[in-house]
Amino acid sequence: MADKVLMKGNEALAEAAIKAGCRHYFGYPITPQTEVAAYMAKRMPKIGGTFLQAESEIAAINMVYGVAAAGKRVMTSSSSPGISLKGEGISYLAGSDLPALIVNVQRGGPGLGGIQPSQSDYFQATRGGGHGDYHMIVLAPASVQEMAELTVLGFELADTYRMPAMVLADGTMGQMMEPVSLDFAVSPAPEKPWATTGTKMAREHNIVNSLFLTPEELEQLNFTRYERYQTIEANETRYEEYMTEDADIILAAFGIAARVSRTAVNEARKQGIKVGLIRPITLWPFPYAPFAKAAEHAKAFISVELNMGQMIEDVRLAISCKAPVTLCNRAGGMIPSPGQVLEAIQKADGGVSK
Amino acid sequence: MSMKRFLFSGFGGQGILFAGKLLAYKGLMEDKQVSWLPSYGPEMRGGTASCSVIISDEPVGSPIVAEPDILVAMNLPSLDRYESAVQPGGMIFVDSSLVERKVQRDDVQVYYVPATKLAGDNGMPTLANIILMGKILKVLDEYEESSIGAALQKVISARHADMLDTNRKALEIGANA
């Protein structure tokens, strides 16, 4: 196909951000996301954008805050330990209702951990990470094409709902190359009448702030924000189902784990085991509905994750514990093989047939 | 459905990742589904490097090649590490100028190519990887296809366009080796 090129996930993500109109990028190098920063360093000066390697992750996220307040599409990227450092700034973005895109190409943890792929920041991404009551929209790509497309979607949703969005990838998604088409539509950023762009003595001051010392006012802001979150839960939940219709066993997996799981589903189907896969694309909002629906016929669920079992809690919540949910996992930078997932399926099938 | 899983492995600096990329681009040119995944880490020239390449008619599931159909071993540690992982009935391509031992297994097809020596003899010391690729494509009966030329143009940056002909020649040397 003429319009497809081979690109690393990190590079496709960076180019997609530029296509989405992002002209301001602030980052700090850390494996396995450094190609994002390197790509931005190469491209931004050529298109009149800003690439700035900050002195730290904390500095970078606060630069993001500044550009977001000025109403421009802005991005930062890092990997797990760096995202922890950005946690405070992300909370401030959420508390100030500012749109921005944060990319986490996860590596094994906790602490400095390792540099190999991981999904162990699921809790951090979906439950906060920073302090206070807030959510980010969390998008989980499972291909290089999605690294690009979900980046664009992240900018769009962040703008629509005035909140930070995160692309939660992992080392594999960042490092692998696949054919990718960057020929897709992008909605331009909407008007942002709230942005601090200078009054030109013609309007009231716009103030961007997350400090509210009157508890009644702060409570009301939290209430209003959570009403917005409900709208997002209703309208923006995304997922993919694979062979779930007649499935006795349902796998839950996102990102690279979903790729491995899909291979395992194909193998298990060859053995006559009725197994399917639900792949959340938005981790927040989590796709509770398809899991609840599947629980009407499925007898067992398996959560396949590159961590010690984090998304499994959402799977259990989604199906109201109607069926057993087991964990098939590796951690610390290791990745489950299709064979390991197949074994978990066979084990669950043994339980189902009994 | 047809799917081939390749594992390229050798020293950093031998062009392991480049060879894999060339193969992946060839697949892309032929409208195949492809994936390319490098090992990454605190690696440097002279350290170990490997990459997984999958060329398939169907969408690629896991991009990780743990049990390759085709192993390309450009140094001894690579052969030691991955020989036992190759699928029965699979293939192993060995740079026999750098790997002195023979493959122990008898359930795989083995091709010994003195790629590094051939590269040196022909004045292209950095192209042992491409010489091996020529042999692989010949054995897989995919050498004649024009897509490899187009793939070369894709992976060789404009800055190094003068290397195109040398790379083509390297492929040819490998194919006839």
Short mmCIF file of C-alpha atoms in Angstrom, two decimals:
data_model
loop_
_atom_site.label_atom_id
_atom_site.label_comp_id
_atom_site.label_asym_id
_atom_site.label_seq_id
_atom_site.Cartn_x
_atom_site.Cartn_y
_atom_site.Cartn_z
CA MET A 1 0.00 0.00 0.00
CA ALA A 2 1.50 3.22 -1.16
CA ASP A 3 0.27 5.42 1.65
CA LYS A 4 1.65 3.22 4.42
CA VAL A 5 5.10 3.59 5.92
CA LEU A 6 6.97 1.62 8.53
CA MET A 7 7.39 3.65 11.68
CA LYS A 8 8.19 3.03 15.29
CA GLY A 9 5.23 3.55 17.58
CA ASN A 10 6.97 6.44 19.34
CA GLU A 11 7.64 8.19 16.03
CA ALA A 12 4.14 7.59 14.68
CA LEU A 13 2.74 9.03 17.90
CA ALA A 14 4.93 12.13 17.61
CA GLU A 15 4.05 12.71 13.96
CA ALA A 16 0.35 12.23 14.76
CA ALA A 17 0.61 14.87 17.48
CA ILE A 18 2.03 17.30 14.93
CA LYS A 19 -0.80 16.41 12.54
CA ALA A 20 -3.22 17.12 15.37
CA GLY A 21 -1.86 20.66 15.52
CA CYS A 22 0.42 20.23 18.51
CA ARG A 23 3.19 22.79 18.13
CA HIS A 24 4.49 22.72 21.69
CA TYR A 25 6.27 19.75 23.19
CA PHE A 26 8.12 19.63 26.49
CA GLY A 27 9.94 16.51 27.54
CA TYR A 28 12.82 14.84 29.19
CA PRO A 29 14.55 11.70 27.93
CA ILE A 30 13.75 8.32 29.44
CA THR A 31 13.73 4.86 27.89
CA PRO A 32 11.55 3.55 26.26
CA GLN A 33 9.92 6.79 25.07
CA THR A 34 12.97 8.82 24.07
CA GLU A 35 12.18 8.56 20.34
CA VAL A 36 9.15 10.78 20.94
CA ALA A 37 11.36 13.58 22.20
CA ALA A 38 14.00 12.93 19.53
CA TYR A 39 11.38 13.09 16.78
CA MET A 40 9.95 16.32 18.16
CA ALA A 41 13.43 17.82 18.44
CA LYS A 42 13.96 17.11 14.75
CA ARG A 43 10.55 18.20 13.46
CA MET A 44 9.36 21.10 15.62
CA PRO A 45 11.96 23.65 14.57
CA LYS A 46 11.13 22.97 10.91
CA ILE A 47 7.44 23.76 11.33
CA GLY A 48 7.68 26.74 13.62
CA GLY A 49 6.90 24.72 16.74
CA THR A 50 8.55 24.55 20.10
CA PHE A 51 10.61 21.61 21.27
CA LEU A 52 12.07 22.10 24.67
CA GLN A 53 14.00 19.60 26.72
CA ALA A 54 13.15 20.71 30.21
CA GLU A 55 15.48 20.41 33.17
CA SER A 56 13.16 17.81 34.71
CA GLU A 57 9.82 16.11 34.23
CA ILE A 58 8.30 18.46 36.80
CA ALA A 59 9.44 21.46 34.78
CA ALA A 60 8.09 19.91 31.58
CA ILE A 61 4.57 19.29 32.92
CA ASN A 62 4.39 22.85 34.25
CA MET A 63 5.42 24.18 30.84
CA VAL A 64 2.54 22.09 29.49
CA TYR A 65 0.27 23.82 32.00
CA GLY A 66 1.36 27.20 30.68
CA VAL A 67 0.72 26.43 27.03
CA ALA A 68 -2.58 24.70 27.86
CA ALA A 69 -3.69 27.81 29.73
CA ALA A 70 -2.88 29.83 26.62
CA GLY A 71 -5.24 27.57 24.68
CA LYS A 72 -2.82 25.68 22.43
CA ARG A 73 -2.54 21.96 21.85
CA VAL A 74 0.39 20.76 23.92
CA MET A 75 2.01 17.46 24.82
CA THR A 76 4.57 15.89 27.07
CA SER A 77 5.76 12.31 27.15
CA SER A 78 7.70 10.15 29.53
CA SER A 79 7.91 6.66 30.96
CA SER A 80 6.69 5.41 34.31
CA PRO A 81 9.08 7.04 36.85
CA GLY A 82 8.87 10.29 34.92
CA ILE A 83 5.08 10.18 34.95
CA SER A 84 5.14 9.91 38.74
CA LEU A 85 7.11 13.15 38.78
CA LYS A 86 4.48 14.75 36.56
CA GLY A 87 1.69 13.65 38.91
CA GLU A 88 1.43 16.96 40.71
CA GLY A 89 1.25 18.90 37.45
CA ILE A 90 -1.39 16.57 36.05
CA SER A 91 -3.53 17.15 39.13
CA TYR A 92 -3.12 20.91 38.62
CA LEU A 93 -4.18 20.56 34.97
CA ALA A 94 -7.27 18.63 36.07
CA GLY A 95 -7.99 21.13 38.85
CA SER A 96 -7.73 24.01 36.39
CA ASP A 97 -9.80 22.23 33.71
CA LEU A 98 -7.00 22.42 31.16
CA PRO A 99 -6.70 20.18 28.10
CA ALA A 100 -3.32 18.55 27.45
CA LEU A 101 -1.96 15.23 26.24
CA ILE A 102 0.38 13.19 28.41
CA VAL A 103 2.04 10.09 26.99
CA ASN A 104 3.27 7.27 29.19
CA VAL A 105 5.32 4.58 27.42
CA GLN A 106 5.40 2.30 30.44
CA ARG A 107 8.35 0.35 31.80
CA GLY A 108 8.59 -2.05 34.72
CA GLY A 109 8.37 -0.71 38.26
CA PRO A 110 8.05 0.28 41.03
CA GLY A 111 10.85 2.75 41.68
CA LEU A 112 13.27 3.19 38.84
CA GLY A 113 12.38 -0.39 37.94
CA GLY A 114 13.64 -1.53 34.56
CA ILE A 115 13.33 -0.39 30.98
CA GLN A 116 11.38 -3.28 29.49
CA PRO A 117 7.65 -3.07 28.66
CA SER A 118 5.05 -3.05 31.41
CA GLN A 119 1.46 -2.13 32.15
CA SER A 120 1.95 -1.55 35.82
CA ASP A 121 0.80 2.09 35.74
CA TYR A 122 -2.84 1.14 35.12
CA PHE A 123 -3.88 2.15 38.62
CA GLN A 124 -1.90 5.37 38.41
CA ALA A 125 -3.46 6.30 35.07
CA THR A 126 -7.06 5.31 35.78
CA ARG A 127 -7.28 6.19 39.45
CA GLY A 128 -5.45 9.47 39.49
CA GLY A 129 -1.74 9.41 40.12
CA GLY A 130 -1.85 12.92 41.41
CA HIS A 131 -3.91 14.07 44.38
CA GLY A 132 -7.55 15.03 44.51
CA ASP A 133 -10.76 13.87 42.85
CA TYR A 134 -10.13 13.79 39.14
CA HIS A 135 -9.88 11.59 36.09
CA MET A 136 -7.89 11.64 32.91
CA ILE A 137 -9.18 10.15 29.69
CA VAL A 138 -6.87 7.15 29.27
CA LEU A 139 -6.33 5.63 25.83
CA ALA A 140 -4.54 2.31 25.34
CA PRO A 141 -3.12 1.68 21.85
CA ALA A 142 -2.52 -1.90 20.68
CA SER A 143 -0.80 -1.14 17.37
CA VAL A 144 1.41 1.50 15.80
CA GLN A 145 -1.63 2.70 13.85
CA GLU A 146 -3.43 3.25 17.14
CA MET A 147 -0.38 4.96 18.63
CA ALA A 148 -1.06 7.57 15.95
CA GLU A 149 -4.85 7.61 15.90
CA LEU A 150 -5.37 7.59 19.67
CA THR A 151 -2.93 10.47 20.00
CA VAL A 152 -5.15 12.54 17.74
CA LEU A 153 -8.23 11.35 19.62
CA GLY A 154 -6.53 12.27 22.89
CA PHE A 155 -6.07 15.87 21.79
CA GLU A 156 -9.65 16.05 20.53
CA LEU A 157 -11.22 14.61 23.68
CA ALA A 158 -9.01 16.73 25.93
CA ASP A 159 -10.21 19.83 24.12
CA THR A 160 -13.84 18.76 24.03
CA TYR A 161 -14.00 18.07 27.75
CA ARG A 162 -11.31 20.50 28.95
CA MET A 163 -9.24 17.94 30.82
CA PRO A 164 -5.95 16.09 30.54
CA ALA A 165 -5.86 12.93 28.44
CA MET A 166 -3.24 10.22 28.53
CA VAL A 167 -1.98 7.76 25.94
CA LEU A 168 -0.98 4.75 28.04
CA ALA A 169 1.37 2.71 25.89
CA ASP A 170 4.21 0.37 26.80
CA GLY A 171 7.76 -0.28 25.67
CA THR A 172 6.68 -2.67 22.92
CA MET A 173 4.20 -0.24 21.38
CA GLY A 174 6.83 2.48 21.50
CA GLN A 175 9.65 0.44 20.01
CA MET A 176 7.96 -1.75 17.43
CA MET A 177 7.54 -0.82 13.79
CA GLU A 178 4.41 -1.60 11.82
CA PRO A 179 2.89 -0.19 8.65
CA VAL A 180 1.04 2.97 9.53
CA SER A 181 -1.05 5.40 7.55
CA LEU A 182 -0.97 8.97 8.79
CA ASP A 183 -3.59 9.99 6.29
CA PHE A 184 -6.47 10.60 8.67
CA ALA A 185 -8.83 13.41 9.53
CA VAL A 186 -8.12 15.70 12.46
CA SER A 187 -10.66 18.06 13.98
CA PRO A 188 -9.11 21.44 14.54
CA ALA A 189 -8.92 22.68 18.10
CA PRO A 190 -12.18 24.35 19.14
CA GLU A 191 -12.43 27.99 20.13
CA LYS A 192 -11.15 28.45 23.67
CA PRO A 193 -12.74 31.65 25.00
CA TRP A 194 -11.39 30.85 28.46
CA ALA A 195 -7.72 30.89 27.35
CA THR A 196 -5.32 33.43 28.80
CA THR A 197 -4.36 35.06 25.55
CA GLY A 198 -4.30 38.70 26.64
CA THR A 199 -7.39 40.86 27.10
CA LYS A 200 -6.27 43.52 24.59
CA MET A 201 -8.25 45.74 27.00
CA ALA A 202 -11.37 44.40 25.31
CA ARG A 203 -12.62 41.75 27.70
CA GLU A 204 -12.52 40.64 31.30
CA HIS A 205 -9.44 38.81 32.51
CA ASN A 206 -9.46 35.07 32.04
CA ILE A 207 -8.05 33.35 35.09
CA VAL A 208 -6.70 29.82 35.11
CA ASN A 209 -6.33 28.51 38.61
CA SER A 210 -6.72 25.45 40.79
CA LEU A 211 -6.75 27.19 44.17
CA PHE A 212 -10.21 27.63 45.71
CA LEU A 213 -10.16 28.40 49.41
CA THR A 214 -13.92 28.52 49.82
CA PRO A 215 -15.01 24.94 50.41
CA GLU A 216 -18.52 25.52 49.06
CA GLU A 217 -17.08 26.77 45.79
CA LEU A 218 -14.54 23.95 45.56
CA GLU A 219 -17.23 21.38 46.28
CA GLN A 220 -19.39 22.78 43.52
CA LEU A 221 -16.49 22.66 41.08
CA ASN A 222 -15.96 19.00 41.95
CA PHE A 223 -19.66 18.28 41.45
CA THR A 224 -19.70 19.99 38.08
CA ARG A 225 -16.55 18.23 36.98
CA TYR A 226 -17.99 14.85 37.89
CA GLU A 227 -21.15 15.60 35.90
CA ARG A 228 -18.83 16.11 32.94
CA TYR A 229 -17.15 12.79 33.73
CA GLN A 230 -20.56 11.10 33.57
CA THR A 231 -21.10 12.51 30.09
CA ILE A 232 -17.72 11.12 29.07
CA GLU A 233 -18.55 7.71 30.52
CA ALA A 234 -21.77 7.70 28.52
CA ASN A 235 -20.31 8.94 25.23
CA GLU A 236 -16.64 8.14 24.95
CA THR A 237 -16.17 4.56 26.10
CA ARG A 238 -14.32 2.58 23.45
CA TYR A 239 -13.45 -1.10 23.17
CA GLU A 240 -13.03 -3.92 20.67
CA GLU A 241 -14.61 -7.34 20.91
CA TYR A 242 -13.13 -10.42 19.25
CA MET A 243 -15.07 -13.69 19.04
CA THR A 244 -17.07 -12.93 22.17
CA GLU A 245 -20.56 -13.78 20.88
CA ASP A 246 -20.61 -17.48 21.78
CA ALA A 247 -17.70 -17.40 24.22
CA ASP A 248 -17.66 -19.42 27.44
CA ILE A 249 -14.39 -17.79 28.41
CA ILE A 250 -13.65 -14.09 28.02
CA LEU A 251 -10.16 -12.64 28.06
CA ALA A 252 -9.69 -9.02 29.11
CA ALA A 253 -6.53 -7.37 27.84
CA PHE A 254 -5.31 -4.05 26.48
CA GLY A 255 -2.24 -2.91 24.56
CA ILE A 256 0.44 -5.52 23.92
CA ALA A 257 -1.34 -8.02 26.20
CA ALA A 258 -4.32 -7.87 23.84
CA ARG A 259 -2.08 -8.71 20.88
CA VAL A 260 -0.74 -11.77 22.69
CA SER A 261 -4.25 -12.70 23.82
CA ARG A 262 -5.63 -12.50 20.31
CA THR A 263 -3.05 -15.02 19.12
CA ALA A 264 -3.98 -17.27 22.05
CA VAL A 265 -7.71 -16.96 21.21
CA ASN A 266 -7.01 -18.12 17.66
CA GLU A 267 -5.03 -21.11 18.95
CA ALA A 268 -7.70 -22.04 21.52
CA ARG A 269 -10.47 -21.78 18.91
CA LYS A 270 -8.56 -24.31 16.78
CA GLN A 271 -8.85 -26.65 19.77
CA GLY A 272 -12.59 -26.06 19.92
CA ILE A 273 -12.53 -23.88 23.04
CA LYS A 274 -15.09 -21.10 22.89
CA VAL A 275 -13.06 -18.11 23.97
CA GLY A 276 -13.22 -14.44 23.10
CA LEU A 277 -11.44 -11.20 23.89
CA ILE A 278 -12.65 -7.81 25.09
CA ARG A 279 -10.00 -5.17 24.53
CA PRO A 280 -10.61 -1.89 26.34
CA ILE A 281 -9.37 1.01 24.20
CA THR A 282 -10.38 3.58 26.79
CA LEU A 283 -9.16 2.47 30.21
CA TRP A 284 -10.94 5.46 31.68
CA PRO A 285 -13.79 5.45 31.03
CA PHE A 286 -13.61 1.68 31.40
CA PRO A 287 -15.96 -0.32 29.16
CA TYR A 288 -18.04 -1.92 31.90
CA ALA A 289 -21.03 -2.63 29.63
CA PRO A 290 -19.54 -5.23 27.24
CA PHE A 291 -18.16 -7.17 30.19
CA ALA A 292 -21.54 -7.11 31.95
CA LYS A 293 -23.17 -8.30 28.74
CA ALA A 294 -20.63 -11.08 28.27
CA ALA A 295 -21.19 -12.20 31.87
CA GLU A 296 -24.72 -13.21 30.84
CA HIS A 297 -23.27 -16.20 28.97
CA ALA A 298 -19.57 -16.49 29.79
CA LYS A 299 -18.58 -18.79 32.63
CA ALA A 300 -15.06 -17.57 33.29
CA PHE A 301 -12.98 -14.45 32.74
CA ILE A 302 -9.21 -14.09 32.50
CA SER A 303 -7.46 -10.77 32.83
CA VAL A 304 -4.18 -10.79 30.90
CA GLU A 305 -1.84 -8.07 32.11
CA LEU A 306 1.81 -7.04 32.30
CA ASN A 307 1.54 -6.30 36.01
CA MET A 308 0.50 -8.00 39.25
CA GLY A 309 -3.22 -7.65 38.48
CA GLN A 310 -4.65 -4.15 38.20
CA MET A 311 -7.32 -4.06 35.47
CA ILE A 312 -8.66 -7.31 36.95
CA GLU A 313 -10.38 -5.17 39.61
CA ASP A 314 -12.36 -3.34 36.94
CA VAL A 315 -13.26 -6.64 35.26
CA ARG A 316 -14.60 -7.97 38.58
CA LEU A 317 -16.57 -4.76 39.12
CA ALA A 318 -17.92 -4.90 35.57
CA ILE A 319 -19.34 -8.40 35.92
CA SER A 320 -20.47 -7.95 39.54
CA CYS A 321 -18.51 -11.10 40.40
CA LYS A 322 -20.98 -13.26 38.42
CA ALA A 323 -18.14 -15.50 37.23
CA PRO A 324 -14.62 -16.26 38.43
CA VAL A 325 -11.92 -13.91 37.17
CA THR A 326 -8.37 -15.21 37.11
CA LEU A 327 -5.14 -13.44 36.34
CA CYS A 328 -2.68 -14.42 33.63
CA ASN A 329 0.31 -12.15 33.99
CA ARG A 330 3.99 -11.39 33.82
CA ALA A 331 5.62 -8.44 35.52
CA GLY A 332 8.80 -6.43 35.79
CA GLY A 333 9.27 -6.08 32.04
CA MET A 334 8.36 -9.63 31.03
CA ILE A 335 5.59 -10.35 28.53
CA PRO A 336 3.27 -13.37 28.64
CA SER A 337 3.65 -15.67 25.63
CA PRO A 338 0.62 -16.81 23.64
CA GLY A 339 1.41 -20.27 25.06
CA GLN A 340 1.07 -19.02 28.64
CA VAL A 341 -2.28 -17.40 27.83
CA LEU A 342 -3.41 -20.56 26.04
CA GLU A 343 -2.60 -22.59 29.16
CA ALA A 344 -4.68 -20.20 31.26
CA ILE A 345 -7.53 -20.63 28.78
CA GLN A 346 -7.23 -24.43 28.89
CA LYS A 347 -7.23 -24.35 32.67
CA ALA A 348 -10.33 -22.15 32.74
CA ASP A 349 -11.95 -24.44 30.14
CA GLY A 350 -11.34 -27.40 32.45
CA GLY A 351 -13.23 -25.54 35.17
CA VAL A 352 -16.01 -24.57 32.78
CA SER A 353 -16.54 -28.13 31.47
CA LYS A 354 -16.78 -29.64 34.95
CA MET B 1 -2.66 -18.70 6.07
CA SER B 2 1.00 -18.10 5.69
CA MET B 3 3.09 -16.60 8.45
CA LYS B 4 6.85 -16.46 8.79
CA ARG B 5 8.49 -15.47 12.06
CA PHE B 6 12.09 -14.30 11.79
CA LEU B 7 14.58 -13.69 14.54
CA PHE B 8 17.73 -11.77 13.61
CA SER B 9 20.49 -11.78 16.20
CA GLY B 10 24.11 -10.71 16.42
CA PHE B 11 26.44 -8.00 17.69
CA GLY B 12 25.34 -4.38 17.81
CA GLY B 13 26.82 -2.74 14.72
CA GLN B 14 26.30 -5.71 12.39
CA GLY B 15 23.12 -4.23 10.97
CA ILE B 16 20.75 -6.66 12.66
CA LEU B 17 17.97 -4.09 13.00
CA PHE B 18 18.58 -2.80 9.48
CA ALA B 19 18.31 -6.28 7.96
CA GLY B 20 15.05 -6.83 9.80
CA LYS B 21 13.72 -3.50 8.64
CA LEU B 22 14.58 -4.29 5.03
CA LEU B 23 12.65 -7.55 5.26
CA ALA B 24 9.69 -5.84 6.93
CA TYR B 25 9.59 -3.19 4.21
CA LYS B 26 9.66 -5.88 1.56
CA GLY B 27 6.61 -7.40 3.22
CA LEU B 28 4.90 -4.02 3.32
CA MET B 29 5.58 -3.54 -0.42
CA GLU B 30 3.85 -6.86 -1.03
CA ASP B 31 0.78 -5.83 0.99
CA LYS B 32 1.58 -8.30 3.73
CA GLN B 33 0.95 -7.70 7.42
CA VAL B 34 4.28 -7.06 9.09
CA SER B 35 5.76 -6.24 12.45
CA TRP B 36 9.31 -5.37 13.49
CA LEU B 37 10.31 -5.37 17.12
CA PRO B 38 13.86 -4.69 18.29
CA SER B 39 15.35 -5.81 21.53
CA TYR B 40 16.15 -2.61 23.33
CA GLY B 41 18.14 -1.94 26.41
CA PRO B 42 21.39 -0.48 27.64
CA GLU B 43 23.00 -1.72 24.44
CA MET B 44 25.95 -0.46 22.49
CA ARG B 45 28.13 -1.28 19.54
CA GLY B 46 29.62 -4.68 20.20
CA GLY B 47 26.83 -5.68 22.60
CA THR B 48 24.02 -7.99 21.60
CA ALA B 49 21.22 -6.94 19.28
CA SER B 50 18.22 -8.83 18.03
CA CYS B 51 14.95 -8.14 16.32
CA SER B 52 11.72 -9.99 15.68
CA VAL B 53 10.12 -9.70 12.26
CA ILE B 54 6.79 -11.27 11.33
CA ILE B 55 5.48 -11.38 7.77
CA SER B 56 1.95 -12.69 7.53
CA ASP B 57 -1.20 -12.79 5.42
CA GLU B 58 -3.30 -12.25 8.54
CA PRO B 59 -3.06 -9.44 11.12
CA VAL B 60 -0.05 -10.01 13.37
CA GLY B 61 -0.98 -10.90 16.95
CA SER B 62 1.95 -10.94 19.30
CA PRO B 63 4.93 -9.22 17.62
CA ILE B 64 7.38 -11.09 19.83
CA VAL B 65 9.20 -13.95 18.16
CA ALA B 66 10.30 -16.39 20.86
CA GLU B 67 10.22 -19.49 18.65
CA PRO B 68 11.27 -18.41 15.18
CA ASP B 69 10.60 -20.24 11.94
CA ILE B 70 13.79 -18.67 10.67
CA LEU B 71 16.78 -17.74 12.83
CA VAL B 72 19.58 -15.59 11.49
CA ALA B 73 22.61 -15.93 13.78
CA MET B 74 25.43 -13.53 13.06
CA ASN B 75 27.55 -14.48 16.06
CA LEU B 76 28.17 -17.41 18.39
CA PRO B 77 26.26 -16.11 21.44
CA SER B 78 23.18 -15.75 19.21
CA LEU B 79 23.39 -19.32 17.98
CA ASP B 80 24.02 -20.59 21.50
CA ARG B 81 21.06 -18.70 22.83
CA TYR B 82 18.44 -19.28 20.16
CA GLU B 83 19.31 -22.56 18.42
CA SER B 84 17.02 -24.61 20.65
CA ALA B 85 14.13 -22.14 20.20
CA VAL B 86 13.78 -22.61 16.44
CA GLN B 87 10.61 -24.38 15.35
CA PRO B 88 11.15 -27.99 14.22
CA GLY B 89 11.32 -27.89 10.44
CA GLY B 90 12.53 -24.30 10.59
CA MET B 91 15.69 -22.77 9.20
CA ILE B 92 18.89 -21.39 10.65
CA PHE B 93 21.18 -19.06 8.69
CA VAL B 94 24.64 -18.78 10.19
CA ASP B 95 27.41 -16.33 9.43
CA SER B 96 30.04 -19.05 9.28
CA SER B 97 32.94 -16.61 9.20
CA LEU B 98 32.14 -15.62 12.78
CA VAL B 99 30.48 -18.76 14.14
CA GLU B 100 32.92 -21.60 14.19
CA ARG B 101 30.71 -24.38 15.48
CA LYS B 102 28.05 -26.27 13.58
CA VAL B 103 24.36 -26.33 14.41
CA GLN B 104 23.63 -29.34 16.64
CA ARG B 105 20.01 -29.87 15.71
CA ASP B 106 19.03 -32.22 12.91
CA ASP B 107 15.38 -31.23 12.62
CA VAL B 108 16.05 -27.86 10.99
CA GLN B 109 17.55 -26.78 7.67
CA VAL B 110 20.86 -25.02 8.15
CA TYR B 111 22.62 -22.66 5.76
CA TYR B 112 26.20 -21.60 6.43
CA VAL B 113 27.21 -18.40 4.67
CA PRO B 114 30.66 -16.87 5.27
CA ALA B 115 28.97 -13.49 5.06
CA THR B 116 31.52 -11.38 6.92
CA LYS B 117 34.37 -12.84 4.84
CA LEU B 118 32.45 -12.32 1.58
CA ALA B 119 31.69 -8.75 2.61
CA GLY B 120 35.37 -8.07 3.31
CA ASP B 121 36.55 -9.75 0.09
CA ASN B 122 34.15 -7.64 -1.95
CA GLY B 123 35.05 -4.31 -0.41
CA MET B 124 31.78 -3.92 1.48
CA PRO B 125 32.83 -4.79 5.05
CA THR B 126 29.63 -3.47 6.64
CA LEU B 127 27.23 -5.41 4.45
CA ALA B 128 27.47 -8.97 5.81
CA ASN B 129 23.88 -8.52 6.96
CA ILE B 130 22.68 -7.79 3.42
CA ILE B 131 24.71 -10.67 1.98
CA LEU B 132 22.93 -12.99 4.43
CA MET B 133 19.63 -11.44 3.41
CA GLY B 134 20.37 -12.27 -0.22
CA LYS B 135 20.86 -15.90 0.75
CA ILE B 136 17.68 -15.97 2.85
CA LEU B 137 15.57 -14.54 0.06
CA LYS B 138 17.09 -16.98 -2.43
CA VAL B 139 16.36 -19.97 -0.18
CA LEU B 140 12.81 -18.73 0.47
CA ASP B 141 12.38 -18.34 -3.29
CA GLU B 142 11.66 -14.65 -2.91
CA TYR B 143 14.81 -13.22 -4.37
CA GLU B 144 13.57 -12.45 -7.87
CA GLU B 145 10.76 -10.21 -6.77
CA SER B 146 11.19 -6.56 -7.54
CA SER B 147 9.86 -5.49 -4.16
CA ILE B 148 13.26 -6.00 -2.53
CA GLY B 149 14.68 -3.22 -4.71
CA ALA B 150 11.85 -0.91 -3.70
CA ALA B 151 12.32 -1.90 -0.05
CA LEU B 152 16.02 -1.03 -0.27
CA GLN B 153 15.11 2.42 -1.53
CA LYS B 154 12.83 2.83 1.48
CA VAL B 155 15.31 1.80 4.14
CA ILE B 156 18.39 3.50 2.73
CA SER B 157 18.05 7.16 3.57
CA ALA B 158 18.51 9.78 0.86
CA ARG B 159 21.75 10.76 2.56
CA HIS B 160 23.19 7.33 1.79
CA ALA B 161 21.64 6.88 -1.65
CA ASP B 162 25.09 6.14 -3.04
CA MET B 163 24.98 2.87 -1.06
CA LEU B 164 22.01 1.52 -3.03
CA ASP B 165 24.04 -0.19 -5.74
CA THR B 166 26.47 -1.68 -3.23
CA ASN B 167 23.53 -3.09 -1.28
CA ARG B 168 22.05 -4.55 -4.45
CA LYS B 169 25.39 -6.15 -5.20
CA ALA B 170 25.56 -7.53 -1.65
CA LEU B 171 22.16 -9.16 -2.10
CA GLU B 172 23.36 -10.74 -5.32
CA ILE B 173 26.55 -12.06 -3.70
CA GLY B 174 24.44 -13.60 -0.94
CA ALA B 175 21.95 -15.11 -3.36
CA ASN B 176 24.79 -16.86 -5.19
CA ALA B 177 26.67 -17.90 -2.07
#
